[in-house]
mmCIF file of C-alpha atoms in Angstrom:
data_model
loop_
_atom_site.group_PDB
_atom_site.id
_atom_site.type_symbol
_atom_site.label_atom_id
_atom_site.label_comp_id
_atom_site.label_asym_id
_atom_site.label_seq_id
_atom_site.Cartn_x
_atom_site.Cartn_y
_atom_site.Cartn_z
ATOM 1 C CA UNK A 1 -1.731 1.680 3.434
ATOM 2 C CA UNK A 2 -2.056 4.325 2.633
ATOM 3 C CA UNK A 3 -0.463 1.764 2.978
ATOM 4 C CA UNK A 4 1.910 2.554 5.835
ATOM 5 C CA UNK A 5 3.416 3.828 8.936
ATOM 6 C CA UNK A 6 7.201 3.778 9.324
ATOM 7 C CA UNK A 7 8.575 5.832 12.191
ATOM 8 C CA UNK A 8 11.969 7.561 12.071
ATOM 9 C CA UNK A 9 11.638 10.015 14.980
ATOM 10 C CA UNK A 10 9.880 10.113 18.325
ATOM 11 C CA UNK A 11 9.037 13.823 18.458
ATOM 12 C CA UNK A 12 6.394 15.881 16.759
ATOM 13 C CA UNK A 13 7.587 18.331 14.184
ATOM 14 C CA UNK A 14 5.385 21.079 12.904
ATOM 15 C CA UNK A 15 6.184 21.758 9.285
ATOM 16 C CA UNK A 16 5.884 25.446 8.567
ATOM 17 C CA UNK A 17 4.781 24.932 5.006
ATOM 18 C CA UNK A 18 1.536 26.375 3.804
ATOM 19 C CA UNK A 19 0.351 25.444 0.379
ATOM 20 C CA UNK A 20 -1.408 28.498 -0.989
ATOM 21 C CA UNK A 21 -3.296 27.876 -4.150
ATOM 22 C CA UNK A 22 -3.969 30.344 -6.929
ATOM 23 C CA UNK A 23 -6.681 32.786 -5.940
ATOM 24 C CA UNK A 24 -6.225 32.345 -2.173
ATOM 25 C CA UNK A 25 -4.901 35.116 0.027
ATOM 26 C CA UNK A 26 -1.390 35.133 1.477
ATOM 27 C CA UNK A 27 -2.792 34.196 4.876
ATOM 28 C CA UNK A 28 -4.348 31.006 3.462
ATOM 29 C CA UNK A 29 -7.879 32.315 3.806
ATOM 30 C CA UNK A 30 -10.527 31.404 1.292
ATOM 31 C CA UNK A 31 -10.987 33.988 -1.413
ATOM 32 C CA UNK A 32 -14.281 35.635 -2.266
ATOM 33 C CA UNK A 33 -14.289 34.568 -5.916
ATOM 34 C CA UNK A 34 -17.210 32.544 -7.172
ATOM 35 C CA UNK A 35 -16.756 28.784 -6.730
ATOM 36 C CA UNK A 36 -15.592 26.940 -9.857
ATOM 37 C CA UNK A 37 -18.593 24.756 -10.729
ATOM 38 C CA UNK A 38 -16.678 23.020 -13.520
ATOM 39 C CA UNK A 39 -14.042 21.958 -10.999
ATOM 40 C CA UNK A 40 -16.711 20.503 -8.738
ATOM 41 C CA UNK A 41 -18.170 18.638 -11.710
ATOM 42 C CA UNK A 42 -14.788 17.184 -12.649
ATOM 43 C CA UNK A 43 -14.107 16.194 -9.050
ATOM 44 C CA UNK A 44 -17.491 14.476 -8.867
ATOM 45 C CA UNK A 45 -16.697 12.534 -12.047
ATOM 46 C CA UNK A 46 -13.406 11.321 -10.557
ATOM 47 C CA UNK A 47 -15.182 10.104 -7.430
ATOM 48 C CA UNK A 48 -17.832 8.288 -9.460
ATOM 49 C CA UNK A 49 -15.205 6.546 -11.585
ATOM 50 C CA UNK A 50 -13.373 5.363 -8.457
ATOM 51 C CA UNK A 51 -16.482 4.118 -6.655
ATOM 52 C CA UNK A 52 -17.429 1.146 -8.823
ATOM 53 C CA UNK A 53 -15.883 -2.256 -9.442
ATOM 54 C CA UNK A 54 -12.117 -2.583 -9.665
ATOM 55 C CA UNK A 55 -10.237 -4.022 -12.637
ATOM 56 C CA UNK A 56 -7.209 -6.258 -13.134
ATOM 57 C CA UNK A 57 -3.983 -5.269 -14.854
ATOM 58 C CA UNK A 58 -1.248 -7.900 -14.840
ATOM 59 C CA UNK A 59 1.991 -6.663 -13.245
ATOM 60 C CA UNK A 60 4.063 -8.452 -15.875
ATOM 61 C CA UNK A 61 4.298 -11.518 -18.116
ATOM 62 C CA UNK A 62 3.198 -14.936 -16.901
ATOM 63 C CA UNK A 63 5.959 -17.225 -15.600
ATOM 64 C CA UNK A 64 6.474 -20.553 -13.862
ATOM 65 C CA UNK A 65 6.771 -19.889 -10.125
ATOM 66 C CA UNK A 66 6.954 -23.552 -9.120
ATOM 67 C CA UNK A 67 10.768 -23.752 -8.899
ATOM 68 C CA UNK A 68 10.581 -21.455 -5.847
ATOM 69 C CA UNK A 69 8.665 -24.064 -3.832
ATOM 70 C CA UNK A 70 10.341 -25.049 -0.577
ATOM 71 C CA UNK A 71 12.198 -21.775 -0.096
ATOM 72 C CA UNK A 72 11.704 -19.534 2.953
ATOM 73 C CA UNK A 73 10.985 -15.797 2.896
ATOM 74 C CA UNK A 74 10.982 -13.362 5.830
ATOM 75 C CA UNK A 75 8.586 -10.419 6.103
ATOM 76 C CA UNK A 76 10.115 -7.648 8.221
ATOM 77 C CA UNK A 77 7.129 -5.633 9.415
ATOM 78 C CA UNK A 78 7.114 -2.042 10.552
ATOM 79 C CA UNK A 79 4.556 -2.718 13.264
ATOM 80 C CA UNK A 80 2.210 -5.693 13.529
ATOM 81 C CA UNK A 81 -0.111 -3.839 15.891
ATOM 82 C CA UNK A 82 -1.346 -1.864 12.869
ATOM 83 C CA UNK A 83 -4.204 -3.528 10.935
ATOM 84 C CA UNK A 84 -2.646 -2.716 7.572
ATOM 85 C CA UNK A 85 0.486 -4.641 8.534
ATOM 86 C CA UNK A 86 -1.415 -7.741 9.605
ATOM 87 C CA UNK A 87 -3.747 -7.660 6.596
ATOM 88 C CA UNK A 88 -0.993 -7.305 4.015
ATOM 89 C CA UNK A 89 1.140 -9.995 5.609
ATOM 90 C CA UNK A 90 -1.844 -12.359 5.537
ATOM 91 C CA UNK A 91 -2.074 -11.848 1.769
ATOM 92 C CA UNK A 92 1.680 -12.197 1.327
ATOM 93 C CA UNK A 93 1.702 -15.447 3.262
ATOM 94 C CA UNK A 94 -1.300 -16.856 1.389
ATOM 95 C CA UNK A 95 0.223 -16.005 -1.978
ATOM 96 C CA UNK A 96 3.609 -17.563 -1.269
ATOM 97 C CA UNK A 97 2.094 -20.580 0.479
ATOM 98 C CA UNK A 98 0.053 -21.225 -2.676
ATOM 99 C CA UNK A 99 3.369 -21.860 -4.415
ATOM 100 C CA UNK A 100 4.818 -23.917 -1.568
ATOM 101 C CA UNK A 101 7.040 -21.109 -0.264
ATOM 102 C CA UNK A 102 7.330 -20.794 3.509
ATOM 103 C CA UNK A 103 7.018 -17.450 5.277
ATOM 104 C CA UNK A 104 7.877 -16.047 8.681
ATOM 105 C CA UNK A 105 7.514 -12.612 10.199
ATOM 106 C CA UNK A 106 9.754 -10.280 12.177
ATOM 107 C CA UNK A 107 8.060 -7.327 13.894
ATOM 108 C CA UNK A 108 10.357 -4.297 14.129
ATOM 109 C CA UNK A 109 7.812 -2.444 16.309
ATOM 110 C CA UNK A 110 8.471 0.835 14.489
ATOM 111 C CA UNK A 111 12.164 0.761 15.370
ATOM 112 C CA UNK A 112 14.790 1.019 12.644
ATOM 113 C CA UNK A 113 17.355 -0.500 14.978
ATOM 114 C CA UNK A 114 15.122 -3.506 15.542
ATOM 115 C CA UNK A 115 14.424 -3.762 11.811
ATOM 116 C CA UNK A 116 18.175 -3.739 11.147
ATOM 117 C CA UNK A 117 18.573 -6.665 13.520
ATOM 118 C CA UNK A 118 15.694 -8.548 11.905
ATOM 119 C CA UNK A 119 17.180 -8.195 8.424
ATOM 120 C CA UNK A 120 20.546 -9.506 9.572
ATOM 121 C CA UNK A 121 18.961 -12.405 11.434
ATOM 122 C CA UNK A 122 16.954 -13.379 8.368
ATOM 123 C CA UNK A 123 20.036 -13.289 6.151
ATOM 124 C CA UNK A 124 22.039 -15.361 8.629
ATOM 125 C CA UNK A 125 19.208 -17.883 8.956
ATOM 126 C CA UNK A 126 19.306 -18.622 5.243
ATOM 127 C CA UNK A 127 16.217 -16.769 4.052
ATOM 128 C CA UNK A 128 15.779 -16.899 0.286
ATOM 129 C CA UNK A 129 14.396 -13.341 0.282
ATOM 130 C CA UNK A 130 13.419 -10.530 2.656
ATOM 131 C CA UNK A 131 10.463 -8.148 2.326
ATOM 132 C CA UNK A 132 10.614 -4.790 4.138
ATOM 133 C CA UNK A 133 7.094 -3.587 4.904
ATOM 134 C CA UNK A 134 6.886 0.198 5.353
ATOM 135 C CA UNK A 135 10.578 0.396 6.217
ATOM 136 C CA UNK A 136 12.581 2.790 3.994
ATOM 137 C CA UNK A 137 15.702 0.969 2.861
ATOM 138 C CA UNK A 138 17.786 4.090 3.471
ATOM 139 C CA UNK A 139 17.109 3.810 7.183
ATOM 140 C CA UNK A 140 18.490 0.269 7.313
ATOM 141 C CA UNK A 141 20.995 0.479 4.464
ATOM 142 C CA UNK A 142 23.786 -1.278 6.342
ATOM 143 C CA UNK A 143 21.594 -4.316 7.026
ATOM 144 C CA UNK A 144 20.256 -4.345 3.461
ATOM 145 C CA UNK A 145 23.804 -4.287 2.114
ATOM 146 C CA UNK A 146 24.691 -7.097 4.510
ATOM 147 C CA UNK A 147 21.833 -9.245 3.220
ATOM 148 C CA UNK A 148 22.623 -8.589 -0.424
ATOM 149 C CA UNK A 149 26.285 -9.401 0.216
ATOM 150 C CA UNK A 150 25.038 -12.851 1.239
ATOM 151 C CA UNK A 151 23.043 -13.023 -2.021
ATOM 152 C CA UNK A 152 19.699 -12.592 -0.274
ATOM 153 C CA UNK A 153 17.441 -10.312 -2.350
ATOM 154 C CA UNK A 154 15.667 -7.603 -0.358
ATOM 155 C CA UNK A 155 12.381 -6.034 -1.465
ATOM 156 C CA UNK A 156 10.504 -2.907 -0.457
ATOM 157 C CA UNK A 157 6.788 -2.710 0.283
ATOM 158 C CA UNK A 158 4.837 0.584 0.295
ATOM 159 C CA UNK A 159 7.869 2.816 0.698
ATOM 160 C CA UNK A 160 7.788 4.440 -2.762
ATOM 161 C CA UNK A 161 5.156 5.638 -5.209
ATOM 162 C CA UNK A 162 3.864 2.899 -7.519
ATOM 163 C CA UNK A 163 5.523 2.649 -10.898
ATOM 164 C CA UNK A 164 8.849 3.915 -9.566
ATOM 165 C CA UNK A 165 11.887 1.677 -9.932
ATOM 166 C CA UNK A 166 13.131 0.169 -6.674
ATOM 167 C CA UNK A 167 16.008 1.988 -5.030
ATOM 168 C CA UNK A 168 19.295 0.088 -5.290
ATOM 169 C CA UNK A 169 20.219 -2.347 -3.901
ATOM 170 C CA UNK A 170 16.591 -3.476 -3.508
ATOM 171 C CA UNK A 171 15.539 -6.177 -5.956
ATOM 172 C CA UNK A 172 12.010 -4.826 -6.360
ATOM 173 C CA UNK A 173 9.228 -2.870 -4.683
ATOM 174 C CA UNK A 174 5.457 -3.140 -4.354
ATOM 175 C CA UNK A 175 3.350 -0.088 -3.685
ATOM 176 C CA UNK A 176 0.222 1.963 -4.288
ATOM 177 C CA UNK A 177 -0.430 5.124 -6.243
ATOM 178 C CA UNK A 178 -0.357 7.468 -3.257
ATOM 179 C CA UNK A 179 -0.676 10.557 -5.422
ATOM 180 C CA UNK A 180 -3.872 9.059 -6.884
ATOM 181 C CA UNK A 181 -5.235 8.593 -3.361
ATOM 182 C CA UNK A 182 -4.379 12.182 -2.486
ATOM 183 C CA UNK A 183 -6.085 13.498 -5.612
ATOM 184 C CA UNK A 184 -9.216 11.514 -4.755
ATOM 185 C CA UNK A 185 -9.173 12.902 -1.202
ATOM 186 C CA UNK A 186 -8.996 16.435 -2.590
ATOM 187 C CA UNK A 187 -11.891 15.717 -4.936
ATOM 188 C CA UNK A 188 -14.020 14.582 -2.003
ATOM 189 C CA UNK A 189 -13.493 17.811 -0.082
ATOM 190 C CA UNK A 190 -14.161 19.905 -3.178
ATOM 191 C CA UNK A 191 -17.455 18.132 -3.894
ATOM 192 C CA UNK A 192 -18.630 18.026 -0.277
ATOM 193 C CA UNK A 193 -17.912 21.729 0.225
ATOM 194 C CA UNK A 194 -19.274 22.675 -3.187
ATOM 195 C CA UNK A 195 -15.924 24.149 -4.082
ATOM 196 C CA UNK A 196 -15.109 26.320 -1.072
ATOM 197 C CA UNK A 197 -13.063 25.184 1.924
ATOM 198 C CA UNK A 198 -9.930 25.679 3.966
ATOM 199 C CA UNK A 199 -8.194 22.604 5.324
ATOM 200 C CA UNK A 200 -5.174 21.150 7.077
ATOM 201 C CA UNK A 201 -3.220 18.082 5.959
ATOM 202 C CA UNK A 202 -1.690 16.014 8.757
ATOM 203 C CA UNK A 203 1.313 14.455 7.073
ATOM 204 C CA UNK A 204 3.989 12.110 8.448
ATOM 205 C CA UNK A 205 7.300 12.952 6.824
ATOM 206 C CA UNK A 206 8.959 10.104 8.661
ATOM 207 C CA UNK A 207 7.429 7.641 6.188
ATOM 208 C CA UNK A 208 9.382 9.270 3.379
ATOM 209 C CA UNK A 209 8.500 9.234 -0.305
ATOM 210 C CA UNK A 210 4.972 7.889 0.043
ATOM 211 C CA UNK A 211 4.062 10.767 2.342
ATOM 212 C CA UNK A 212 5.413 13.220 -0.211
ATOM 213 C CA UNK A 213 3.448 11.595 -3.030
ATOM 214 C CA UNK A 214 0.150 11.628 -1.133
ATOM 215 C CA UNK A 215 0.525 15.212 0.080
ATOM 216 C CA UNK A 216 1.381 16.335 -3.438
ATOM 217 C CA UNK A 217 -1.678 14.470 -4.685
ATOM 218 C CA UNK A 218 -3.908 16.366 -2.252
ATOM 219 C CA UNK A 219 -2.412 19.790 -2.920
ATOM 220 C CA UNK A 220 -2.320 19.376 -6.688
ATOM 221 C CA UNK A 221 -5.859 17.980 -6.619
ATOM 222 C CA UNK A 222 -7.116 21.009 -4.731
ATOM 223 C CA UNK A 223 -5.375 23.252 -7.247
ATOM 224 C CA UNK A 224 -6.836 21.248 -10.140
ATOM 225 C CA UNK A 225 -10.435 21.234 -8.945
ATOM 226 C CA UNK A 226 -10.668 24.354 -6.786
ATOM 227 C CA UNK A 227 -7.946 26.900 -7.605
ATOM 228 C CA UNK A 228 -9.741 29.969 -6.263
ATOM 229 C CA UNK A 229 -11.909 29.071 -3.291
ATOM 230 C CA UNK A 230 -9.853 26.374 -1.569
ATOM 231 C CA UNK A 231 -6.592 26.245 0.357
ATOM 232 C CA UNK A 232 -4.715 23.705 2.458
ATOM 233 C CA UNK A 233 -1.827 23.949 4.886
ATOM 234 C CA UNK A 234 0.410 21.103 6.013
ATOM 235 C CA UNK A 235 1.343 20.006 9.536
ATOM 236 C CA UNK A 236 3.819 17.204 10.234
ATOM 237 C CA UNK A 237 2.825 14.716 12.936
ATOM 238 C CA UNK A 238 5.157 11.675 13.049
ATOM 239 C CA UNK A 239 3.388 8.350 13.435
ATOM 240 C CA UNK A 240 5.227 7.579 16.672
ATOM 241 C CA UNK A 241 3.626 10.635 18.272
ATOM 242 C CA UNK A 242 0.046 10.086 17.151
ATOM 243 C CA UNK A 243 -1.133 8.783 20.518
ATOM 244 C CA UNK A 244 0.427 11.685 22.395
ATOM 245 C CA UNK A 245 0.283 14.546 19.890
ATOM 246 C CA UNK A 246 -2.376 14.049 17.206
ATOM 247 C CA UNK A 247 -5.268 15.111 19.427
ATOM 248 C CA UNK A 248 -3.440 18.316 20.352
ATOM 249 C CA UNK A 249 -2.518 18.928 16.714
ATOM 250 C CA UNK A 250 -6.198 18.583 15.859
ATOM 251 C CA UNK A 251 -7.473 20.998 18.489
ATOM 252 C CA UNK A 252 -4.791 23.502 17.508
ATOM 253 C CA UNK A 253 -5.740 23.289 13.833
ATOM 254 C CA UNK A 254 -9.475 23.698 14.356
ATOM 255 C CA UNK A 255 -9.020 26.607 16.758
ATOM 256 C CA UNK A 256 -9.049 28.568 13.504
ATOM 257 C CA UNK A 257 -12.802 28.824 12.834
ATOM 258 C CA UNK A 258 -12.231 28.956 9.074
ATOM 259 C CA UNK A 259 -10.859 25.394 9.003
ATOM 260 C CA UNK A 260 -13.499 23.050 7.658
ATOM 261 C CA UNK A 261 -11.508 19.972 6.571
ATOM 262 C CA UNK A 262 -8.755 17.810 8.038
ATOM 263 C CA UNK A 263 -6.760 15.352 5.936
ATOM 264 C CA UNK A 264 -4.850 12.830 8.087
ATOM 265 C CA UNK A 265 -2.944 10.999 5.368
ATOM 266 C CA UNK A 266 -3.510 7.616 7.055
ATOM 267 C CA UNK A 267 -6.754 6.676 8.731
ATOM 268 C CA UNK A 268 -4.951 5.076 11.653
ATOM 269 C CA UNK A 269 -4.779 8.603 13.044
ATOM 270 C CA UNK A 270 -8.564 8.953 13.020
ATOM 271 C CA UNK A 271 -9.270 7.958 16.656
ATOM 272 C CA UNK A 272 -6.992 10.746 17.879
ATOM 273 C CA UNK A 273 -8.401 13.237 15.384
ATOM 274 C CA UNK A 274 -11.968 12.447 16.442
ATOM 275 C CA UNK A 275 -11.012 12.874 20.094
ATOM 276 C CA UNK A 276 -9.620 16.300 19.290
ATOM 277 C CA UNK A 277 -12.737 17.329 17.411
ATOM 278 C CA UNK A 278 -15.046 16.182 20.183
ATOM 279 C CA UNK A 279 -13.025 17.814 22.946
ATOM 280 C CA UNK A 280 -12.994 21.104 21.043
ATOM 281 C CA UNK A 281 -16.705 20.804 20.204
ATOM 282 C CA UNK A 282 -15.959 21.155 16.497
ATOM 283 C CA UNK A 283 -17.125 17.711 15.390
ATOM 284 C CA UNK A 284 -20.255 19.256 13.864
ATOM 285 C CA UNK A 285 -18.258 21.844 11.923
ATOM 286 C CA UNK A 286 -15.176 20.017 10.660
ATOM 287 C CA UNK A 287 -15.103 17.103 8.241
ATOM 288 C CA UNK A 288 -12.344 14.526 7.873
ATOM 289 C CA UNK A 289 -11.144 12.854 4.685
ATOM 290 C CA UNK A 290 -8.462 10.185 5.052
ATOM 291 C CA UNK A 291 -6.933 7.181 3.294
ATOM 292 C CA UNK A 292 -6.507 3.414 3.695
ATOM 293 C CA UNK A 293 -10.077 2.149 4.243
ATOM 294 C CA UNK A 294 -8.940 0.208 7.306
ATOM 295 C CA UNK A 295 -11.227 -2.289 8.996
ATOM 296 C CA UNK A 296 -12.826 -0.829 12.091
ATOM 297 C CA UNK A 297 -12.104 2.713 10.949
ATOM 298 C CA UNK A 298 -14.066 2.969 7.725
ATOM 299 C CA UNK A 299 -17.170 2.140 9.803
ATOM 300 C CA UNK A 300 -17.040 5.709 11.103
ATOM 301 C CA UNK A 301 -18.487 6.947 7.814
ATOM 302 C CA UNK A 302 -21.717 5.009 8.318
ATOM 303 C CA UNK A 303 -21.814 6.110 11.964
ATOM 304 C CA UNK A 304 -21.961 9.705 10.740
ATOM 305 C CA UNK A 305 -18.830 10.830 12.538
ATOM 306 C CA UNK A 306 -16.783 13.651 10.950
ATOM 307 C CA UNK A 307 -15.119 11.051 8.688
ATOM 308 C CA UNK A 308 -16.833 11.460 5.318
ATOM 309 C CA UNK A 309 -14.528 9.594 2.922
ATOM 310 C CA UNK A 310 -11.759 7.012 3.256
ATOM 311 C CA UNK A 311 -10.516 5.628 -0.084
ATOM 312 C CA UNK A 312 -8.253 2.619 0.029
ATOM 313 C CA UNK A 313 -6.528 -0.284 -1.668
ATOM 314 C CA UNK A 314 -7.147 -3.998 -1.056
ATOM 315 C CA UNK A 315 -4.581 -4.976 1.576
ATOM 316 C CA UNK A 316 -4.613 -8.733 0.991
ATOM 317 C CA UNK A 317 -4.348 -8.157 -2.778
ATOM 318 C CA UNK A 318 -1.285 -6.004 -2.063
ATOM 319 C CA UNK A 319 0.225 -8.898 -0.133
ATOM 320 C CA UNK A 320 -0.252 -11.196 -3.132
ATOM 321 C CA UNK A 321 1.322 -8.520 -5.332
ATOM 322 C CA UNK A 322 4.366 -8.504 -3.054
ATOM 323 C CA UNK A 323 4.492 -12.293 -3.292
ATOM 324 C CA UNK A 324 4.475 -11.939 -7.085
ATOM 325 C CA UNK A 325 7.566 -9.732 -6.923
ATOM 326 C CA UNK A 326 9.440 -12.223 -4.773
ATOM 327 C CA UNK A 327 8.484 -15.198 -6.943
ATOM 328 C CA UNK A 328 9.596 -13.434 -10.110
ATOM 329 C CA UNK A 329 13.061 -12.761 -8.750
ATOM 330 C CA UNK A 330 13.476 -16.151 -7.056
ATOM 331 C CA UNK A 331 12.750 -17.860 -10.383
ATOM 332 C CA UNK A 332 15.156 -15.714 -12.366
ATOM 333 C CA UNK A 333 12.725 -13.183 -13.808
ATOM 334 C CA UNK A 334 12.888 -9.392 -13.530
ATOM 335 C CA UNK A 335 10.724 -7.743 -10.902
ATOM 336 C CA UNK A 336 7.646 -5.895 -12.100
ATOM 337 C CA UNK A 337 7.881 -2.125 -11.823
ATOM 338 C CA UNK A 338 4.180 -1.526 -11.129
ATOM 339 C CA UNK A 339 1.903 -3.949 -9.284
ATOM 340 C CA UNK A 340 -1.235 -2.139 -10.513
ATOM 341 C CA UNK A 341 -3.076 -2.513 -7.201
ATOM 342 C CA UNK A 342 -6.459 -0.788 -7.585
ATOM 343 C CA UNK A 343 -7.725 2.204 -5.603
ATOM 344 C CA UNK A 344 -11.408 2.469 -4.670
ATOM 345 C CA UNK A 345 -13.369 5.360 -3.220
ATOM 346 C CA UNK A 346 -15.436 4.842 -0.066
ATOM 347 C CA UNK A 347 -17.967 7.345 1.227
ATOM 348 C CA UNK A 348 -21.594 7.455 2.339
ATOM 349 C CA UNK A 349 -22.736 6.319 -1.104
ATOM 350 C CA UNK A 350 -21.265 2.829 -0.802
ATOM 351 C CA UNK A 351 -20.067 2.014 2.727
ATOM 352 C CA UNK A 352 -23.488 0.646 3.593
ATOM 353 C CA UNK A 353 -22.918 -2.227 1.162
ATOM 354 C CA UNK A 354 -19.662 -3.386 2.770
ATOM 355 C CA UNK A 355 -19.357 -6.570 4.823
ATOM 356 C CA UNK A 356 -17.148 -5.511 7.776
ATOM 357 C CA UNK A 357 -15.726 -9.007 8.157
ATOM 358 C CA UNK A 358 -14.792 -9.516 4.504
ATOM 359 C CA UNK A 359 -12.557 -6.658 3.335
ATOM 360 C CA UNK A 360 -11.676 -8.496 0.121
ATOM 361 C CA UNK A 361 -15.315 -8.141 -0.912
ATOM 362 C CA UNK A 362 -15.010 -4.354 -0.732
ATOM 363 C CA UNK A 363 -13.189 -4.482 -4.074
ATOM 364 C CA UNK A 364 -15.587 -6.368 -6.375
ATOM 365 C CA UNK A 365 -14.962 -7.244 -9.983
ATOM 366 C CA UNK A 366 -11.782 -9.341 -9.837
ATOM 367 C CA UNK A 367 -10.822 -12.734 -8.405
ATOM 368 C CA UNK A 368 -7.221 -11.626 -7.945
ATOM 369 C CA UNK A 369 -6.072 -14.867 -6.314
ATOM 370 C CA UNK A 370 -7.087 -16.858 -9.381
ATOM 371 C CA UNK A 371 -5.419 -14.245 -11.573
ATOM 372 C CA UNK A 372 -2.123 -14.587 -9.716
ATOM 373 C CA UNK A 373 -2.270 -18.385 -9.693
ATOM 374 C CA UNK A 374 -2.721 -18.330 -13.451
ATOM 375 C CA UNK A 375 0.100 -15.813 -13.809
ATOM 376 C CA UNK A 376 2.364 -18.147 -11.824
ATOM 377 C CA UNK A 377 1.392 -21.279 -13.807
ATOM 378 C CA UNK A 378 -0.273 -22.872 -10.776
ATOM 379 C CA UNK A 379 -3.440 -24.947 -10.876
#
């Protein structure tokens, strides 16, 4: 959230890139070599390790966040109609409010021009900091430079791979390990198919670096666990075109009877993918593995739709992690380079235990709010 959907274009672009893995034919067909049972075993071990309780790793040293109380911070959202956006902002707001920091939101509605305007308005209104959610800073560089010229720090949220230093002039960034999510998605397909499948990744290059990281995670994971019997190709479907083009992209992909898996990199595309599978009468043949574990979408696993796995990160926790970045900088401390937001696997083995109305409970093992309060020297 994975996680997650910035739009730079309004058209659908088909990326003519086919990732052919060692042992697969030049046409992308599955080879006739014997499946690698050791790869399936290793993939199964990865899934098991990611399916239990999550753990806490502090993003940085403890500090006193109380001097930031009373300041105002603006969250510039990519699109508040997307559940991930609303869930992460709720966490961001709760985290900053715990320290007495006020928050407000500006919805760019997936428009870089609108986001540019929102950044400038926030800077002119005296915001102490600005958080860009799923908006690549390069697409609004003029507005970011304007804000920083007024000494308003600007932060990125889920626009880069975790652990990567924020792109200048951003003051910090909060993100997930998208390559880890992609690797876990690959492991699921390898295990479910017993090490023999051909699939299509539906990427969204318009979201930039995080798309690249997740796609690389899937392709490298397939190569790691299933180098002879598995192959994946990549099709680019911009987020802005999902409603109009994703169903067609799905039916086109599964017209090839050898395709057994689809990997939409964000599960927000699932409704359109499922429509395509049903209309082409391939919903009994093709399985779907996605990412983000979004409320209302992850339920499809238990309903026995083609969605078989949907790993994700805790959205509200991610919002608190973003709040941590802002508080560090506002109190004169360096931003943390890695928020260490956990990733958990979800499939038929554990979705039945989830409370649909309490997504925080899907990630047991850590009271992250108490952890952050302690980190910030709050009671």
